[in-house]
XYZ file of C-alpha atoms in Angstrom:
607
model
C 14.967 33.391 19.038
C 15.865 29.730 17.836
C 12.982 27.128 18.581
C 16.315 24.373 19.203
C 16.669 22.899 22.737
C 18.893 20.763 25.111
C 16.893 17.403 25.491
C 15.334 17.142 28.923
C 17.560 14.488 30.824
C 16.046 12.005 33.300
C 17.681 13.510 36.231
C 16.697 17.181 34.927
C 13.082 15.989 35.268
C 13.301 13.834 38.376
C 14.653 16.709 40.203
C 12.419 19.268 38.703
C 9.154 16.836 39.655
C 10.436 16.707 43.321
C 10.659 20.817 43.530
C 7.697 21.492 41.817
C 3.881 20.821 42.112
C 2.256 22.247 38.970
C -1.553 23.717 40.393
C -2.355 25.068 36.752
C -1.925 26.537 33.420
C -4.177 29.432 32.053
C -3.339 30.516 28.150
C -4.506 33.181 26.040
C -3.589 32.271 22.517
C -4.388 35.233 19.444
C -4.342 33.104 16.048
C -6.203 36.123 14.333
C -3.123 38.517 14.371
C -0.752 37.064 12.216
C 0.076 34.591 9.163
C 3.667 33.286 10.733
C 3.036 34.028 14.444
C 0.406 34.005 16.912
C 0.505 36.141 20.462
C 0.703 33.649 23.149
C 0.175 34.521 27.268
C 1.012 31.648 30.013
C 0.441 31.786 33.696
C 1.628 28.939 35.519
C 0.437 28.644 39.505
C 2.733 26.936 41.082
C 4.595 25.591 44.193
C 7.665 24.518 45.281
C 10.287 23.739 47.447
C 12.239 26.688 46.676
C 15.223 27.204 44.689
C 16.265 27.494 41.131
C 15.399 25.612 38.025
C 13.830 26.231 34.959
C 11.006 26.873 32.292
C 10.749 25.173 28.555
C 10.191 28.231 26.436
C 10.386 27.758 22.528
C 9.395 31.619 21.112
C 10.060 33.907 18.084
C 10.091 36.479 20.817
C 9.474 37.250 24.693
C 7.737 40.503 25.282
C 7.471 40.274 29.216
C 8.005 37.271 31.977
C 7.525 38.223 35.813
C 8.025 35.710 38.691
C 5.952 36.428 41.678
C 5.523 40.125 40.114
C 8.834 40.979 39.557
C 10.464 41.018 36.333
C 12.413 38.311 34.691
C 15.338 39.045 32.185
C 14.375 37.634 28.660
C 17.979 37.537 27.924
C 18.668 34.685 30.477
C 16.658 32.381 27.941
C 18.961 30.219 26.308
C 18.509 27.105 24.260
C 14.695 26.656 25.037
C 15.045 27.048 28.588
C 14.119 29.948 31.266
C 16.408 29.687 34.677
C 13.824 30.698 37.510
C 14.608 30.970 41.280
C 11.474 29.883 43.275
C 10.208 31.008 46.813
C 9.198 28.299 49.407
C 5.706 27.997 48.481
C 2.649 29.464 46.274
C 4.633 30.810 42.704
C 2.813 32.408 39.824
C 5.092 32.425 36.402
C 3.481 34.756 33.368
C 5.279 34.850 29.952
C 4.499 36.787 27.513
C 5.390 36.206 24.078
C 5.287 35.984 20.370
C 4.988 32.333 18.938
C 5.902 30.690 15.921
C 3.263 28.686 13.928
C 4.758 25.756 12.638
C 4.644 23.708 9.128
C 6.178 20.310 10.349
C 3.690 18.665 12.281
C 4.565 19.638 15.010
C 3.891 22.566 17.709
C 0.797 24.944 16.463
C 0.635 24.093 12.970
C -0.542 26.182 10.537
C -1.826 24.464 6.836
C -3.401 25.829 3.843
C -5.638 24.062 1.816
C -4.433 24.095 -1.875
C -7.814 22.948 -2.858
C -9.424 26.283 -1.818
C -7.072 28.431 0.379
C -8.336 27.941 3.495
C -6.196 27.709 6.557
C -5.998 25.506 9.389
C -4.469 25.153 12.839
C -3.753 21.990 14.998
C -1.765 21.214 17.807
C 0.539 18.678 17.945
C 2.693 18.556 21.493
C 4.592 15.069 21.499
C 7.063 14.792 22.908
C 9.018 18.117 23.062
C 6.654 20.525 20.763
C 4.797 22.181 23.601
C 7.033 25.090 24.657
C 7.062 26.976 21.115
C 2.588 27.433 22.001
C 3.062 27.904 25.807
C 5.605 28.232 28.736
C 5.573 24.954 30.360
C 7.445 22.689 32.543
C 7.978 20.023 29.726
C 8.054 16.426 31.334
C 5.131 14.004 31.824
C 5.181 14.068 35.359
C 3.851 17.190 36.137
C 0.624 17.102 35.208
C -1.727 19.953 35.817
C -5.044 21.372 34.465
C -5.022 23.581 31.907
C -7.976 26.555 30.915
C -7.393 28.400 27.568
C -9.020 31.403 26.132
C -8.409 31.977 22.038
C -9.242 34.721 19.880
C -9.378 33.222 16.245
C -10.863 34.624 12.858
C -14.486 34.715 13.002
C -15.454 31.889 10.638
C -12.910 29.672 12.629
C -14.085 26.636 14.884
C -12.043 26.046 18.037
C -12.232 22.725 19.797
C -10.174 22.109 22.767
C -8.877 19.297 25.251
C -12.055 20.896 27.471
C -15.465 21.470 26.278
C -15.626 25.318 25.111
C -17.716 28.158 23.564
C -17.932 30.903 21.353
C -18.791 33.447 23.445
C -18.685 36.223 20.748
C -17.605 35.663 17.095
C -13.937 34.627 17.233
C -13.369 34.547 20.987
C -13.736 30.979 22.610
C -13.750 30.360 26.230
C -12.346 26.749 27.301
C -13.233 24.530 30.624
C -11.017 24.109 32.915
C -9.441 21.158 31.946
C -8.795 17.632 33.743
C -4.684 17.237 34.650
C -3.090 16.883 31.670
C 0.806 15.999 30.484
C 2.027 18.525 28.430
C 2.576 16.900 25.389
C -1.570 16.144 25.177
C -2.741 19.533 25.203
C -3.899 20.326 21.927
C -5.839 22.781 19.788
C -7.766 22.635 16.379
C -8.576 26.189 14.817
C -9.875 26.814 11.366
C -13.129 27.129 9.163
C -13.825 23.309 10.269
C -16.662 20.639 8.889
C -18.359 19.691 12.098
C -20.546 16.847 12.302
C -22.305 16.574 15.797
C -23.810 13.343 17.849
C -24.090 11.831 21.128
C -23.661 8.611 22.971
C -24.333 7.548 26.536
C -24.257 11.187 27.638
C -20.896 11.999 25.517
C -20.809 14.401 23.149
C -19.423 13.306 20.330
C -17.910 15.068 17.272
C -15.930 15.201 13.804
C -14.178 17.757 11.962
C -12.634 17.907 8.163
C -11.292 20.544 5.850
C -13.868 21.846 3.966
C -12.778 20.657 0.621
C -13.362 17.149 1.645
C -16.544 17.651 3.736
C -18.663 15.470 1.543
C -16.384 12.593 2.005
C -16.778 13.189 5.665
C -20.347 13.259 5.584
C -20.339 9.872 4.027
C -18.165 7.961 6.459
C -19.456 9.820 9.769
C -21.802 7.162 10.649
C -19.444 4.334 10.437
C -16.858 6.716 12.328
C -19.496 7.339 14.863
C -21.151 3.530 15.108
C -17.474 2.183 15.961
C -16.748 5.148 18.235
C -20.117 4.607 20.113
C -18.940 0.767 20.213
C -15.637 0.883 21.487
C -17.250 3.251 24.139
C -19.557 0.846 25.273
C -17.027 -2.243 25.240
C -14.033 -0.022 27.482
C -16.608 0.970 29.809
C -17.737 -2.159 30.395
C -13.923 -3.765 30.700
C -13.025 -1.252 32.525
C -15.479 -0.112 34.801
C -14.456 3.636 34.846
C -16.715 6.204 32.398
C -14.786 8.281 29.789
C -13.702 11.284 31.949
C -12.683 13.953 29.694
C -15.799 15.097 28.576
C -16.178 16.002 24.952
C -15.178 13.275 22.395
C -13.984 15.259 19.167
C -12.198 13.219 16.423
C -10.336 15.451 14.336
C -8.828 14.468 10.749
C -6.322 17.164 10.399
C -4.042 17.656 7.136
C -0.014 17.639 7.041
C -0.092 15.050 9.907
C 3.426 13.517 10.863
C 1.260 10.382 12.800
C -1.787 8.258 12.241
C -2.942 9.673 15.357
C -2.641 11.126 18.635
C -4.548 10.351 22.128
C -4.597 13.709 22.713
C -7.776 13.533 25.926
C -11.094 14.618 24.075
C -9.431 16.458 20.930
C -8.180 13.185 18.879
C -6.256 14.448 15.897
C -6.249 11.582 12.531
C -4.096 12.110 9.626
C -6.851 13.365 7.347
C -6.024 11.073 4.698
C -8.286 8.567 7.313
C -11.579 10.460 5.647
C -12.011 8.489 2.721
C -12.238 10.222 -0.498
C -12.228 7.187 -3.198
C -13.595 3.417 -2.836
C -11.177 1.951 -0.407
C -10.261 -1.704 0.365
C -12.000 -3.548 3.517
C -8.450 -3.861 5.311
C -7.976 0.083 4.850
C -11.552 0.176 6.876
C -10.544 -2.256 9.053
C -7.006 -0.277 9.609
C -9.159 2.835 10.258
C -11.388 1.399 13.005
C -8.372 -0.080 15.017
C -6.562 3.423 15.033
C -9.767 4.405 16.283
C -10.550 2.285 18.692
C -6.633 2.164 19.762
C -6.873 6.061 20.286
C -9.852 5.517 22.555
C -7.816 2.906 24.473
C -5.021 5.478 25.264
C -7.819 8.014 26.919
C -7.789 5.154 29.695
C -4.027 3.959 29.737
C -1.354 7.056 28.940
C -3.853 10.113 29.145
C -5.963 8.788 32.780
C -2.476 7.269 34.185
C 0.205 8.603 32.161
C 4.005 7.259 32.185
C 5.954 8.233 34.742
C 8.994 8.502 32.076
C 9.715 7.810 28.746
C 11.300 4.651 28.748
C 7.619 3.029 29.664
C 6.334 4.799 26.256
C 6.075 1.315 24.518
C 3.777 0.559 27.292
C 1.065 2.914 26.715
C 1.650 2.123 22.489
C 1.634 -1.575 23.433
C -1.037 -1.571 25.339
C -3.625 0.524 22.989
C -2.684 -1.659 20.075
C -3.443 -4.701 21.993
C -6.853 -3.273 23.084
C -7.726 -1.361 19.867
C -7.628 -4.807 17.949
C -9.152 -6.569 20.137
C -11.915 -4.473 20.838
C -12.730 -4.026 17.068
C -12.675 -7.771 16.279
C -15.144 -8.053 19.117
C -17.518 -5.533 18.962
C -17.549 -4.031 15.170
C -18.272 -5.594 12.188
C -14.965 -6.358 11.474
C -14.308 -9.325 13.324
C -11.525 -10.205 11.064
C -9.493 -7.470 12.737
C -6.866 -9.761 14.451
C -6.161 -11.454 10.860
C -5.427 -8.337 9.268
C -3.434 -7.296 11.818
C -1.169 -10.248 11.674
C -0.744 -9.242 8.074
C -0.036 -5.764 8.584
C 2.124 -5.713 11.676
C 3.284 -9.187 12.762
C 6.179 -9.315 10.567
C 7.389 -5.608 11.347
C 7.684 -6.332 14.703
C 9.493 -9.933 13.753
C 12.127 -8.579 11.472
C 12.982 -5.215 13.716
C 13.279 -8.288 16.471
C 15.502 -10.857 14.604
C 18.368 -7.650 13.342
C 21.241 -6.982 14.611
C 19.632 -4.073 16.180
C 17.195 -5.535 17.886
C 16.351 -4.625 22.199
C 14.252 -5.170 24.528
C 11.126 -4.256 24.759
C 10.996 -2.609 28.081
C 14.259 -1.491 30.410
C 15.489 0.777 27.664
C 16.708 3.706 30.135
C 15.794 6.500 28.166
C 18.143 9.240 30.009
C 16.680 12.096 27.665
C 13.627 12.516 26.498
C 15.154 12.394 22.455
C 16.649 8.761 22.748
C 13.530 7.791 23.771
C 12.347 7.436 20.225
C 15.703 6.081 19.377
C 14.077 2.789 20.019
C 10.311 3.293 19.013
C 9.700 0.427 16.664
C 7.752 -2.647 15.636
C 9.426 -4.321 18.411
C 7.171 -1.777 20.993
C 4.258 -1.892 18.850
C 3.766 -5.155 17.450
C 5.829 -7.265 20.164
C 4.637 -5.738 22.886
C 1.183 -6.182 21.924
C 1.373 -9.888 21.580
C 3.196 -10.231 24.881
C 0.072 -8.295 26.639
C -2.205 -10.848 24.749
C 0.109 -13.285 26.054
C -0.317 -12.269 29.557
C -3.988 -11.649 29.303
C -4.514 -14.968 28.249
C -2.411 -16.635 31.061
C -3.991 -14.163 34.054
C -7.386 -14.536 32.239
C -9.642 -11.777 31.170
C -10.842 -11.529 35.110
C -7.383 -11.010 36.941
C -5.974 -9.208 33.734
C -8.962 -5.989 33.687
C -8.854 -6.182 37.396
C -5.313 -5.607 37.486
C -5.784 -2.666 35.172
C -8.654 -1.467 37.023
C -6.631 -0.644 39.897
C -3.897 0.669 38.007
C -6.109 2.975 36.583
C -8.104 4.201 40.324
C -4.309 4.061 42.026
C -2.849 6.563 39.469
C -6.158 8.207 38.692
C -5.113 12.066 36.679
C -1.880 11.235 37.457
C 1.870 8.875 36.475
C 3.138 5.420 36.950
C 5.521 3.152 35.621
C 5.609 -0.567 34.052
C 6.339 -1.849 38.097
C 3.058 -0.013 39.396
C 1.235 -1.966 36.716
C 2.685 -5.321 37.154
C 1.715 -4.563 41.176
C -1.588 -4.738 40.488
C -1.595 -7.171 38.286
C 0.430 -9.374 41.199
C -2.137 -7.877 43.804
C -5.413 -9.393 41.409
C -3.776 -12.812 40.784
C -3.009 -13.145 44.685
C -6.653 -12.239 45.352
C -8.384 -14.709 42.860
C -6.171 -17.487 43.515
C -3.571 -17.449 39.920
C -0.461 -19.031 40.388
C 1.806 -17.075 37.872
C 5.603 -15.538 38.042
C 5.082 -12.102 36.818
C 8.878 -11.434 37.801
C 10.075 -14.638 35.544
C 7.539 -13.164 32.320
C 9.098 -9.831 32.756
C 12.442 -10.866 32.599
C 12.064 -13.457 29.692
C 9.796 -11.580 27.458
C 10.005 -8.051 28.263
C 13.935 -7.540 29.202
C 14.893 -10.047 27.031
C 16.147 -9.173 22.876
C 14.870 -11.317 19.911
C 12.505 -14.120 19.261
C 12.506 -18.194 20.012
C 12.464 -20.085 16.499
C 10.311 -22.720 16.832
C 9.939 -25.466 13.833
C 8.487 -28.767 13.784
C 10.635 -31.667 12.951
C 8.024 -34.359 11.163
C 10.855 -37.404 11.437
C 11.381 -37.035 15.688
C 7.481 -35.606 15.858
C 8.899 -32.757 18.287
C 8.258 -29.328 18.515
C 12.155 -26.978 18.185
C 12.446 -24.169 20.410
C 15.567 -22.247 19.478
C 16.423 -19.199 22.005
C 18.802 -15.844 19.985
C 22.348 -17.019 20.285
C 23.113 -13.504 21.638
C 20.428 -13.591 23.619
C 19.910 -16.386 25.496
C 16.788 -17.062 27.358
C 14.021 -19.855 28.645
C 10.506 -18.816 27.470
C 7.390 -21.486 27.256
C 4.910 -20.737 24.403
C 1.074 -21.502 24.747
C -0.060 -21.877 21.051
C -2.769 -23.517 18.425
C -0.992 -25.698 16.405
C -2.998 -26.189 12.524
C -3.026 -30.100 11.086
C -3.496 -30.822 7.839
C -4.718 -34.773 7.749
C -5.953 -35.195 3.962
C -7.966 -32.147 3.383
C -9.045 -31.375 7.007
C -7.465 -28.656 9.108
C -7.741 -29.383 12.989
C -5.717 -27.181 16.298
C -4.439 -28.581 18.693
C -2.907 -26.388 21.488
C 0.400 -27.243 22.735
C 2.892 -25.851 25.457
C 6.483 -25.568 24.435
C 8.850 -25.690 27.602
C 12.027 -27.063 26.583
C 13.859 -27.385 23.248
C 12.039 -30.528 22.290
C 8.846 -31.009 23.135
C 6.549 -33.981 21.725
C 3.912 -33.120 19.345
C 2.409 -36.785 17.995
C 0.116 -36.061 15.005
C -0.156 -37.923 11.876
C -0.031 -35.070 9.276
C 0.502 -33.914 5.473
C 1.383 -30.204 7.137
C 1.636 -28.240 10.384
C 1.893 -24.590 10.581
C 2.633 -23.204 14.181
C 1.075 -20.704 15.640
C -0.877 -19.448 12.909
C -3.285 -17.006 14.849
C 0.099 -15.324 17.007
C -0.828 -17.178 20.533
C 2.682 -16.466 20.995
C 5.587 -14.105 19.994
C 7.959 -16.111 17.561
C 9.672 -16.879 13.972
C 7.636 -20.211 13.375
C 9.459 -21.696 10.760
C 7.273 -24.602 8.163
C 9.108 -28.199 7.703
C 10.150 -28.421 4.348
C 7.141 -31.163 3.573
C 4.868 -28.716 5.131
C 5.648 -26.527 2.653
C 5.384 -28.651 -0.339
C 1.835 -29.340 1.059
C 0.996 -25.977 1.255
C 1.166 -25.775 -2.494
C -2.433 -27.341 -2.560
C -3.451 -26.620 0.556
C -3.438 -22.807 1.223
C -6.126 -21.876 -1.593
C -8.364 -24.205 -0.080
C -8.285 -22.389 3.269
C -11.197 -20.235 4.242
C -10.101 -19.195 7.704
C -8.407 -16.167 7.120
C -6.706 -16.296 10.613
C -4.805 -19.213 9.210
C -4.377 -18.137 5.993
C -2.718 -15.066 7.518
C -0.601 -17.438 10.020
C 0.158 -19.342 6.683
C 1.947 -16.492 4.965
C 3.665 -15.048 8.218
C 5.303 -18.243 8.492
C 7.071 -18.017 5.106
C 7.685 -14.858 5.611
C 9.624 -15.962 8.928
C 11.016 -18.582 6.624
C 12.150 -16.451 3.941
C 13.930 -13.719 6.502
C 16.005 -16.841 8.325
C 16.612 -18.454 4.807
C 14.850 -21.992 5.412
C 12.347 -21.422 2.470
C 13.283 -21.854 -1.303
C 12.008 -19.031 -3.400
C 10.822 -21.199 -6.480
C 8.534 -23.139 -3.182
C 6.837 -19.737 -2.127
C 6.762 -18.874 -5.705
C 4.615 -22.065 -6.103
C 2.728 -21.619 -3.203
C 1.679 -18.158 -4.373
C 1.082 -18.793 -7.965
C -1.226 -21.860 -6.539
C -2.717 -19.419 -4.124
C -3.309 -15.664 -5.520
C -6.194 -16.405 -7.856
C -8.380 -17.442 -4.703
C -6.752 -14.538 -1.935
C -8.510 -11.677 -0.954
C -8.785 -9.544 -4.554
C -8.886 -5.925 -2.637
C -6.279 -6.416 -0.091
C -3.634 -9.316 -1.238
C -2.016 -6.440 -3.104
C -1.684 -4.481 0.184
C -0.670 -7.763 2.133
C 1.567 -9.833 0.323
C 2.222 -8.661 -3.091
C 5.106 -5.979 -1.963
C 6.752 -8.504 -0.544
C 6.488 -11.215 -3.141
C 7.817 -8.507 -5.721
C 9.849 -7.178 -3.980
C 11.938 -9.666 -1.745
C 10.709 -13.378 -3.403
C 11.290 -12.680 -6.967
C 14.357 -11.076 -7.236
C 15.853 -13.776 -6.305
C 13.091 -16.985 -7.669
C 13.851 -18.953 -11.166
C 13.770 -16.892 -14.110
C 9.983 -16.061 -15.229
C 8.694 -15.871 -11.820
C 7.087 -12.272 -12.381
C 5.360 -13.425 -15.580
C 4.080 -16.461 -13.261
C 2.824 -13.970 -10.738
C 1.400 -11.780 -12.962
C -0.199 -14.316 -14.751
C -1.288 -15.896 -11.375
């Protein structure tokens, strides 16, 4: 049978989540049988409302399915789904079937190690995956626990969303777990390195292939100090204890994504374990997926989106989090200016094409165009507007709002509207005057960026709004003065298109450490400035803001390359020696120079 499917439309699932009430899953999985295949038994408890609908079902083959006891036709399948007709009431589904293991990332995949044979197994369920390991009702609105039971080889290791054990050699028994959306459940099978700890009463683990086990073993107790850290720092903003148990961070091989949330079996793309000397922003890079993963066990795996057109909420929200909790409680404090390198100007450029959208109020009528507009824009903007808004509710009102959201919608769904509720609901209660309604419809439903450039001759401040996308946003942000050789801030609100900023100055670079979400644009003299100025910086936050301004400059063509080539030449031989190649030199090389004076390379590579 073919694994390919009709997307699941919004209405399909709306309707479906109003029939049904999902009580739970219990799934016998045999990965010991077969190479190619694995034997795979679901029983679903439900109950509805009565009346037809139908069953995701992804298999190589169906050897029996009964509804309620009596037998359903396997022929009826057809294009990954099962038509069912429900009683009024308690239902129990069973399929039987043979599975396919998978060598795309996704589904139950199945690796082998060219190093030294071995094979592994992982589970990877986003967003449609699920139905070729189990029968399932595919949508993230019907939630339900889930309790598995695995027969693997006997050398294997079997780690679950649910704490389990080996209760004879390759047969594992798995809790019952909490509710889970389909597209978390997850599996990892195979002749695993495990490394074992603990932390405030959570078990805590890590698992490699066994060919790079040593490297592992050298990087577990950073992996488990920032794990144990980012623990202690979301319980205390949030109030509410890790409640899936186990911890397990898994750093599978063949991985499609850095990561995925998946509640207590994390899955890394193994190339995470280190196995050569590595730069400090690839450590840095590791400890925010980390801690951004961790984030997501609270917001999208707790309270999960109703639908997928809130997606970039959960993203947005774990990458605002995940850097913010690693600059404050790891040692790398410089996490914020590393990830203005790595990620402000994705988000910018996705933001100022042609292409650009919102961020939120994408629609989303099937769960495959969801992705169609999965980008910097919900990653890196939508980061920086939560910063934004956690900054203007403060830090009390903001992690009360979430707070709520998160005991409201405990093990269950909600949508960017519940949220906002409760973050209306917390202002109200401490007293915070601020239009939620106005910031949603300016930043989040509105396309593209403000350009804002300071003009040294009127001393003002330019706010220009996308001419195809009109809108009135105000921008909180640190301003950086050069006066001589001093740097100073000064924090200014931008409200209209001109707004007074009086400073005697040799240079001003706006918003250097990304207050605000914007193409900040340098004044011609402050880029002539720059040319001795920028490798006398030490604060990498502005050094950072420094090159993400000509980089905004560059992309909106108000920058000539033979200045940035200057500015660079000036600059290189005092930047960062491990990571400048990784932050600026790809771009230099390969958007600057092509089109710089003649000899620019040989001036860089001199440089």
């Amino acid at each position: 049978m073919s694994t390919q499917s009709l997307p699941l439309r919004r209405d399909e699932a709306t309707a479906r989540a109003g029939l049904l009430k999902i009580e739970d899953y219990d799934v016998r999985l045999d990965l010991a049988s077969h190479e190619e295949t694995f034997h795979s038994v679901t029983t679903i408890r439900f109950t509805s409302k009565g009346g037809p609908t139908f069953v995701d079902l992804k298999p190589v083959s169906v050897a029996r399915i009964t509804l309620n006891g009596g037998a359903v036709d396997p022929a009826t399948l057809a294009k990954g789904r099962l038509p069912i007709n429900t009683d009024e009431g308690p239902n129990e589904l069973v399929v039987e079937a043979t599975m396919p293991f998978r060598n795309d990332g996704e589904g139950l995949h199945r690796s082998v190690d060219p190093a030294d044979g071995r094979a592994y197994v992982y589970g990877m369920c986003f967003m449609d995956a699920a139905p070729t390991i189990f029968a399932c009702f595919d949508q993230p609105d019907l939630k339900a626990p889930y309790t598995f039971h695995v027969t693997a080889p006997r050398d294997w290791t079997v780690i679950g969303n649910a704490p389990g054990t080996q209760t004879e050699p390759g047969t594992w028994e798995f809790e019952r777990s909490q509710p889970l959306s389909t597209y978390f459940v997850t599996l990892v099978a195979g002749p695993w390195h495990m490394i074992h700890d603990e932390h405030d009463g959570i078990p805590l683990s890590l698992s490699s292939r066994q060919s790079i086990a040593a490297d592992l073993d050298k990087d577990a107790e950073e992996l488990f100090t920032i794990t144990k850290q980012c623990f202690d720092e979301f319980h205390r903003l949030f109030g509410i204890r890790y409640p899936f148990g186990n911890y397990h961070q898994a750093f599978v091989p063949e991985f499609n994504a850095g990561a995925m949330e998946n509640p207590g079996c994390v899955t890394f793309r193994d190339p995470l374990v280190f196995t050569s000397r590595v730069t400090r922003g690839m450590r840095i890079q590791r400890a925010t997926t980390v801690a951004h993963e961790m984030a997501h066990q609270w917001f999208g795996d707790l309270v999960t989106p109703q639908w997928w057109d809130d997606l970039w909420l959960n993203e947005s929200f774990a990458e605002y989090m995940g850097n913010r909790v690693t600059a404050e409680v790891t040692e790398y404090a410089d996490a914020w200016a590393d990830m203005s390198y790595a990620r402000r100007q994705w988000g910018l450029t996705a933001d100022q094409r042609g292409s650009t959208h919102s961020v939120a109020g994408n629609g989303a009528e099937d769960a495959v165009s969801a992705l169609q507009n999965f980008d910097g824009i919900s990653y890196s903007k939508g980061s920086a507007i939560l910063r934004q808004l956690a900054a203007s509710l403060g830090d009390d009102v903001f992690f009360a709002g979430a707070i709520d959201h998160f005991n409201r919608h405990r093990f269950g769904n909600a949508t960017m509207h519940d949220l906002f509720g409760s973050w209306d609901a917390a202002a109200a209660e401490a007293g915070v005057e601020f239009d939620l309604d106005t910031f949603t419809s300016q930043w989040l439903l509105k396309a593209g960026p403000d350009t804002l450039s300071w003009d040294p001759a009127k001393m003002v401040v330019n706010r220009t709004a996308p001419s195809l996308h009109p809108a009135d946003r105000s921008h909180t942000f640190r301003a950086a003065i050069l006066n001589g050789t001093r740097w100073t801030t000064e924090e200014i609100t931008v409200s209209g298109d001109q707004t007074p900023l009086q400073v005697a100055a040799n240079a001003v670079v706006l918003d250097p450490y990304d207050d605000t979400w914007a193409a900040a644009i340098p004044d011609w003299e402050t880029v002539q400035a720059l040319k001795a100025a920028l490798p006398e910086i030490a604060d990498d936050g502005l050094r950072a803001g420094v090159w993400n301004n000509l980089r905004s400059a560059w992309f909106n063509a108000a920058v000539d390359p033979a200045d940035v080539i200057d500015i660079a030449e000036a600059s290189l031989p005092v930047e960062d020696v491990e990571d400048t190649p990784r932050r600026t030199m790809p771009w230099l090389f390969g958007s600057v120079v092509p089109l710089a004076p003649a000899g620019a390379r040989e001036r860089l590579h001199e440089a």
